[in-house]
Amino acid sequence: MEDINIRQPLHPLDTGEVVLRFTGSVEKSELREGLKAAGTFRRMRWLAAVGALSIALLGVRVDPEGGSVNIGLVAAAVVYAAVFAWLAPRQIVASAVRAQQAHEGADCVVDGAGIAAVLDGTDIKRLSWDAMKRYHETSSLYTVVGGSGLKTWVMVLPKRLMTAPDAELLGAVLDSRLRRR
């Protein structure tokens, strides 16, 4: 039987629960996969399609003598679709990569209070379990989705940064706290 190696935090926590800690950086392909698993790009493509169709329909006029199409509004619809279906997802991934690089060397800590990025014993960002809504699991990562107000965020936790028992433990913790999609 394998022993599960759980590392304790550098500072005491109020919860007294077991802590899972791992360090490493998330690759661009993993960020893209996590955002895709969370449905971010699917919603964005739907928004692009509905918005482009709405703009294009504004340029169509049907009257008893026939119909006409405003080429300017059709062109605007194509630009709108290109921005939201092609450029915006790339910008989101690039922004996530920059945010991850800004906190290079931070530990990811999972405890009774939630999930935190910790650098030199200080929380950079802590997300409580109450703020998390659901999680997605792929063969190579966990993607946690949450939000506050109108703001939605996605946290990507690659399994390659953890040992096999730690990855299973994280899956069990996520199963007990969040709903899986």
PDB file of C-alpha atoms in Angstrom:
ATOM      1  CA  MET A   1       0.000   0.000   0.000  1.00  0.00           C
ATOM      2  CA  GLU A   2       1.336   3.439  -0.910  1.00  0.00           C
ATOM      3  CA  ASP A   3       1.650   6.196   1.640  1.00  0.00           C
ATOM      4  CA  ILE A   4       0.040   9.462   0.626  1.00  0.00           C
ATOM      5  CA  ASN A   5       2.552  12.260   1.004  1.00  0.00           C
ATOM      6  CA  ILE A   6       0.663  15.346   2.160  1.00  0.00           C
ATOM      7  CA  ARG A   7       2.758  18.399   2.832  1.00  0.00           C
ATOM      8  CA  GLN A   8       1.815  20.714   5.668  1.00  0.00           C
ATOM      9  CA  PRO A   9       1.776  24.496   5.138  1.00  0.00           C
ATOM     10  CA  LEU A  10       4.507  26.810   6.372  1.00  0.00           C
ATOM     11  CA  HIS A  11       1.981  28.770   8.442  1.00  0.00           C
ATOM     12  CA  PRO A  12      -0.798  27.407  10.658  1.00  0.00           C
ATOM     13  CA  LEU A  13      -4.331  27.468   9.304  1.00  0.00           C
ATOM     14  CA  ASP A  14      -7.522  28.070  11.240  1.00  0.00           C
ATOM     15  CA  THR A  15      -9.253  25.011   9.780  1.00  0.00           C
ATOM     16  CA  GLY A  16      -6.890  22.343  11.099  1.00  0.00           C
ATOM     17  CA  GLU A  17      -7.620  20.248   7.996  1.00  0.00           C
ATOM     18  CA  VAL A  18      -5.115  18.384   5.855  1.00  0.00           C
ATOM     19  CA  VAL A  19      -3.321  20.441   3.222  1.00  0.00           C
ATOM     20  CA  LEU A  20      -2.289  19.475  -0.274  1.00  0.00           C
ATOM     21  CA  ARG A  21       0.547  21.589  -1.657  1.00  0.00           C
ATOM     22  CA  PHE A  22       2.207  21.539  -5.064  1.00  0.00           C
ATOM     23  CA  THR A  23       4.388  23.890  -7.084  1.00  0.00           C
ATOM     24  CA  GLY A  24       4.903  24.421 -10.785  1.00  0.00           C
ATOM     25  CA  SER A  25       3.809  26.451 -13.739  1.00  0.00           C
ATOM     26  CA  VAL A  26       0.835  25.869 -15.991  1.00  0.00           C
ATOM     27  CA  GLU A  27       1.627  25.610 -19.697  1.00  0.00           C
ATOM     28  CA  LYS A  28      -0.228  27.539 -22.372  1.00  0.00           C
ATOM     29  CA  SER A  29      -1.751  24.353 -23.808  1.00  0.00           C
ATOM     30  CA  GLU A  30      -3.044  23.405 -20.336  1.00  0.00           C
ATOM     31  CA  LEU A  31      -4.618  26.834 -19.883  1.00  0.00           C
ATOM     32  CA  ARG A  32      -6.306  26.509 -23.265  1.00  0.00           C
ATOM     33  CA  GLU A  33      -7.541  22.999 -22.399  1.00  0.00           C
ATOM     34  CA  GLY A  34      -8.830  24.154 -19.009  1.00  0.00           C
ATOM     35  CA  LEU A  35     -10.710  27.116 -20.451  1.00  0.00           C
ATOM     36  CA  LYS A  36     -12.157  24.863 -23.135  1.00  0.00           C
ATOM     37  CA  ALA A  37     -13.256  22.289 -20.522  1.00  0.00           C
ATOM     38  CA  ALA A  38     -14.913  25.058 -18.500  1.00  0.00           C
ATOM     39  CA  GLY A  39     -16.944  26.101 -21.550  1.00  0.00           C
ATOM     40  CA  THR A  40     -15.466  29.597 -21.820  1.00  0.00           C
ATOM     41  CA  PHE A  41     -14.813  29.372 -25.548  1.00  0.00           C
ATOM     42  CA  ARG A  42     -18.148  27.691 -26.327  1.00  0.00           C
ATOM     43  CA  ARG A  43     -20.081  30.550 -24.699  1.00  0.00           C
ATOM     44  CA  MET A  44     -17.911  33.068 -26.486  1.00  0.00           C
ATOM     45  CA  ARG A  45     -18.589  31.454 -29.861  1.00  0.00           C
ATOM     46  CA  TRP A  46     -22.332  31.466 -29.179  1.00  0.00           C
ATOM     47  CA  LEU A  47     -22.085  35.146 -28.281  1.00  0.00           C
ATOM     48  CA  ALA A  48     -20.180  35.783 -31.517  1.00  0.00           C
ATOM     49  CA  ALA A  49     -22.759  33.920 -33.603  1.00  0.00           C
ATOM     50  CA  VAL A  50     -25.802  35.580 -32.018  1.00  0.00           C
ATOM     51  CA  GLY A  51     -24.228  39.047 -32.116  1.00  0.00           C
ATOM     52  CA  ALA A  52     -23.085  38.699 -35.729  1.00  0.00           C
ATOM     53  CA  LEU A  53     -26.486  37.412 -36.810  1.00  0.00           C
ATOM     54  CA  SER A  54     -28.220  40.301 -35.021  1.00  0.00           C
ATOM     55  CA  ILE A  55     -25.965  42.875 -36.668  1.00  0.00           C
ATOM     56  CA  ALA A  56     -26.399  41.253 -40.081  1.00  0.00           C
ATOM     57  CA  LEU A  57     -30.194  41.194 -39.691  1.00  0.00           C
ATOM     58  CA  LEU A  58     -30.154  44.927 -38.997  1.00  0.00           C
ATOM     59  CA  GLY A  59     -28.723  45.377 -42.475  1.00  0.00           C
ATOM     60  CA  VAL A  60     -31.469  43.403 -44.233  1.00  0.00           C
ATOM     61  CA  ARG A  61     -34.572  45.246 -45.347  1.00  0.00           C
ATOM     62  CA  VAL A  62     -37.529  43.556 -46.980  1.00  0.00           C
ATOM     63  CA  ASP A  63     -40.239  45.644 -48.625  1.00  0.00           C
ATOM     64  CA  PRO A  64     -42.968  45.046 -51.254  1.00  0.00           C
ATOM     65  CA  GLU A  65     -40.596  45.968 -54.092  1.00  0.00           C
ATOM     66  CA  GLY A  66     -37.965  43.422 -53.045  1.00  0.00           C
ATOM     67  CA  GLY A  67     -35.203  43.481 -50.525  1.00  0.00           C
ATOM     68  CA  SER A  68     -31.859  45.078 -49.917  1.00  0.00           C
ATOM     69  CA  VAL A  69     -28.787  44.304 -47.907  1.00  0.00           C
ATOM     70  CA  ASN A  70     -26.607  46.908 -46.242  1.00  0.00           C
ATOM     71  CA  ILE A  71     -23.078  45.698 -46.992  1.00  0.00           C
ATOM     72  CA  GLY A  72     -21.632  47.877 -44.206  1.00  0.00           C
ATOM     73  CA  LEU A  73     -23.644  46.090 -41.518  1.00  0.00           C
ATOM     74  CA  VAL A  74     -22.829  42.682 -42.983  1.00  0.00           C
ATOM     75  CA  ALA A  75     -19.126  43.608 -42.880  1.00  0.00           C
ATOM     76  CA  ALA A  76     -19.546  44.781 -39.282  1.00  0.00           C
ATOM     77  CA  ALA A  77     -21.131  41.410 -38.437  1.00  0.00           C
ATOM     78  CA  VAL A  78     -18.151  39.571 -39.938  1.00  0.00           C
ATOM     79  CA  VAL A  79     -15.708  41.717 -37.946  1.00  0.00           C
ATOM     80  CA  TYR A  80     -17.743  41.183 -34.760  1.00  0.00           C
ATOM     81  CA  ALA A  81     -17.732  37.407 -35.278  1.00  0.00           C
ATOM     82  CA  ALA A  82     -13.999  37.366 -36.017  1.00  0.00           C
ATOM     83  CA  VAL A  83     -13.174  39.329 -32.886  1.00  0.00           C
ATOM     84  CA  PHE A  84     -15.295  37.233 -30.520  1.00  0.00           C
ATOM     85  CA  ALA A  85     -14.747  33.824 -32.114  1.00  0.00           C
ATOM     86  CA  TRP A  86     -11.079  34.096 -33.038  1.00  0.00           C
ATOM     87  CA  LEU A  87      -9.241  36.983 -31.363  1.00  0.00           C
ATOM     88  CA  ALA A  88     -10.893  37.092 -27.929  1.00  0.00           C
ATOM     89  CA  PRO A  89     -10.107  33.440 -27.003  1.00  0.00           C
ATOM     90  CA  ARG A  90      -6.464  34.010 -27.924  1.00  0.00           C
ATOM     91  CA  GLN A  91      -6.392  37.175 -25.820  1.00  0.00           C
ATOM     92  CA  ILE A  92      -7.917  35.351 -22.851  1.00  0.00           C
ATOM     93  CA  VAL A  93      -5.250  32.607 -23.015  1.00  0.00           C
ATOM     94  CA  ALA A  94      -2.457  35.180 -23.403  1.00  0.00           C
ATOM     95  CA  SER A  95      -3.784  37.134 -20.415  1.00  0.00           C
ATOM     96  CA  ALA A  96      -3.948  33.946 -18.327  1.00  0.00           C
ATOM     97  CA  VAL A  97      -0.355  33.078 -19.286  1.00  0.00           C
ATOM     98  CA  ARG A  98       0.827  36.557 -18.238  1.00  0.00           C
ATOM     99  CA  ALA A  99      -1.026  36.303 -14.922  1.00  0.00           C
ATOM    100  CA  GLN A 100       0.502  32.890 -14.258  1.00  0.00           C
ATOM    101  CA  GLN A 101       4.010  34.106 -15.124  1.00  0.00           C
ATOM    102  CA  ALA A 102       3.636  37.026 -12.718  1.00  0.00           C
ATOM    103  CA  HIS A 103       3.331  34.549  -9.843  1.00  0.00           C
ATOM    104  CA  GLU A 104       6.057  32.130 -10.952  1.00  0.00           C
ATOM    105  CA  GLY A 105       7.251  30.007  -8.062  1.00  0.00           C
ATOM    106  CA  ALA A 106       4.034  30.207  -6.050  1.00  0.00           C
ATOM    107  CA  ASP A 107       2.695  27.105  -4.328  1.00  0.00           C
ATOM    108  CA  CYS A 108      -0.875  25.976  -4.792  1.00  0.00           C
ATOM    109  CA  VAL A 109      -2.376  25.070  -1.415  1.00  0.00           C
ATOM    110  CA  VAL A 110      -5.651  23.194  -0.977  1.00  0.00           C
ATOM    111  CA  ASP A 111      -7.033  23.284   2.546  1.00  0.00           C
ATOM    112  CA  GLY A 112     -10.278  23.486   4.464  1.00  0.00           C
ATOM    113  CA  ALA A 113     -10.759  27.147   3.586  1.00  0.00           C
ATOM    114  CA  GLY A 114     -10.326  26.740  -0.179  1.00  0.00           C
ATOM    115  CA  ILE A 115      -7.542  26.945  -2.738  1.00  0.00           C
ATOM    116  CA  ALA A 116      -4.770  29.525  -2.492  1.00  0.00           C
ATOM    117  CA  ALA A 117      -1.684  30.636  -4.355  1.00  0.00           C
ATOM    118  CA  VAL A 118       1.028  31.116  -1.737  1.00  0.00           C
ATOM    119  CA  LEU A 119       4.372  32.821  -2.326  1.00  0.00           C
ATOM    120  CA  ASP A 120       6.928  32.969   0.495  1.00  0.00           C
ATOM    121  CA  GLY A 121       4.309  32.028   3.108  1.00  0.00           C
ATOM    122  CA  THR A 122       1.913  34.815   2.079  1.00  0.00           C
ATOM    123  CA  ASP A 123      -1.397  34.277   0.264  1.00  0.00           C
ATOM    124  CA  ILE A 124      -1.319  35.949  -3.151  1.00  0.00           C
ATOM    125  CA  LYS A 125      -4.838  34.877  -4.007  1.00  0.00           C
ATOM    126  CA  ARG A 126      -7.232  32.767  -1.941  1.00  0.00           C
ATOM    127  CA  LEU A 127     -10.479  31.379  -3.311  1.00  0.00           C
ATOM    128  CA  SER A 128     -12.912  30.038  -0.731  1.00  0.00           C
ATOM    129  CA  TRP A 129     -14.959  26.913  -1.308  1.00  0.00           C
ATOM    130  CA  ASP A 130     -18.108  29.060  -1.221  1.00  0.00           C
ATOM    131  CA  ALA A 131     -16.916  31.058  -4.246  1.00  0.00           C
ATOM    132  CA  MET A 132     -16.347  27.881  -6.306  1.00  0.00           C
ATOM    133  CA  LYS A 133     -19.275  26.517  -8.305  1.00  0.00           C
ATOM    134  CA  ARG A 134     -18.127  23.402 -10.151  1.00  0.00           C
ATOM    135  CA  TYR A 135     -15.116  21.598 -11.513  1.00  0.00           C
ATOM    136  CA  HIS A 136     -14.205  19.695 -14.651  1.00  0.00           C
ATOM    137  CA  GLU A 137     -11.732  16.837 -14.867  1.00  0.00           C
ATOM    138  CA  THR A 138      -9.791  15.812 -17.945  1.00  0.00           C
ATOM    139  CA  SER A 139      -7.076  13.206 -18.220  1.00  0.00           C
ATOM    140  CA  SER A 140      -4.380  15.794 -17.558  1.00  0.00           C
ATOM    141  CA  LEU A 141      -5.936  18.476 -15.305  1.00  0.00           C
ATOM    142  CA  TYR A 142      -8.652  19.725 -13.006  1.00  0.00           C
ATOM    143  CA  THR A 143     -10.438  22.955 -13.895  1.00  0.00           C
ATOM    144  CA  VAL A 144     -12.265  24.733 -11.081  1.00  0.00           C
ATOM    145  CA  VAL A 145     -14.884  27.352 -12.013  1.00  0.00           C
ATOM    146  CA  GLY A 146     -16.260  29.946  -9.657  1.00  0.00           C
ATOM    147  CA  GLY A 147     -17.317  33.507  -9.444  1.00  0.00           C
ATOM    148  CA  SER A 148     -18.417  36.456  -7.444  1.00  0.00           C
ATOM    149  CA  GLY A 149     -21.143  38.713  -8.710  1.00  0.00           C
ATOM    150  CA  LEU A 150     -20.924  38.981 -12.478  1.00  0.00           C
ATOM    151  CA  LYS A 151     -17.258  37.989 -12.523  1.00  0.00           C
ATOM    152  CA  THR A 152     -16.413  34.378 -13.412  1.00  0.00           C
ATOM    153  CA  TRP A 153     -12.970  32.892 -12.988  1.00  0.00           C
ATOM    154  CA  VAL A 154     -11.309  29.607 -13.924  1.00  0.00           C
ATOM    155  CA  MET A 155      -8.471  27.903 -12.064  1.00  0.00           C
ATOM    156  CA  VAL A 156      -6.425  25.250 -13.870  1.00  0.00           C
ATOM    157  CA  LEU A 157      -4.691  22.596 -11.739  1.00  0.00           C
ATOM    158  CA  PRO A 158      -2.491  20.290 -13.874  1.00  0.00           C
ATOM    159  CA  LYS A 159      -2.166  16.711 -12.647  1.00  0.00           C
ATOM    160  CA  ARG A 160       1.443  16.529 -13.898  1.00  0.00           C
ATOM    161  CA  LEU A 161       2.473  18.840 -11.029  1.00  0.00           C
ATOM    162  CA  MET A 162       1.212  16.312  -8.464  1.00  0.00           C
ATOM    163  CA  THR A 163       2.096  12.756  -7.599  1.00  0.00           C
ATOM    164  CA  ALA A 164      -0.550  10.155  -8.467  1.00  0.00           C
ATOM    165  CA  PRO A 165      -1.828   9.884  -4.863  1.00  0.00           C
ATOM    166  CA  ASP A 166      -1.978  13.699  -4.565  1.00  0.00           C
ATOM    167  CA  ALA A 167      -3.966  13.950  -7.811  1.00  0.00           C
ATOM    168  CA  GLU A 168      -6.416  11.322  -6.524  1.00  0.00           C
ATOM    169  CA  LEU A 169      -6.661  13.140  -3.185  1.00  0.00           C
ATOM    170  CA  LEU A 170      -7.389  16.441  -4.950  1.00  0.00           C
ATOM    171  CA  GLY A 171     -10.079  14.705  -7.009  1.00  0.00           C
ATOM    172  CA  ALA A 172     -11.659  13.338  -3.833  1.00  0.00           C
ATOM    173  CA  VAL A 173     -11.559  16.771  -2.153  1.00  0.00           C
ATOM    174  CA  LEU A 174     -13.131  18.432  -5.209  1.00  0.00           C
ATOM    175  CA  ASP A 175     -15.794  15.692  -5.375  1.00  0.00           C
ATOM    176  CA  SER A 176     -16.707  16.254  -1.746  1.00  0.00           C
ATOM    177  CA  ARG A 177     -16.929  20.058  -2.053  1.00  0.00           C
ATOM    178  CA  LEU A 178     -18.085  20.837  -5.614  1.00  0.00           C
ATOM    179  CA  ARG A 179     -20.267  19.401  -8.315  1.00  0.00           C
ATOM    180  CA  ARG A 180     -18.572  17.783 -11.274  1.00  0.00           C
ATOM    181  CA  ARG A 181     -19.392  18.576 -14.849  1.00  0.00           C
TER     182      ARG A 181
END
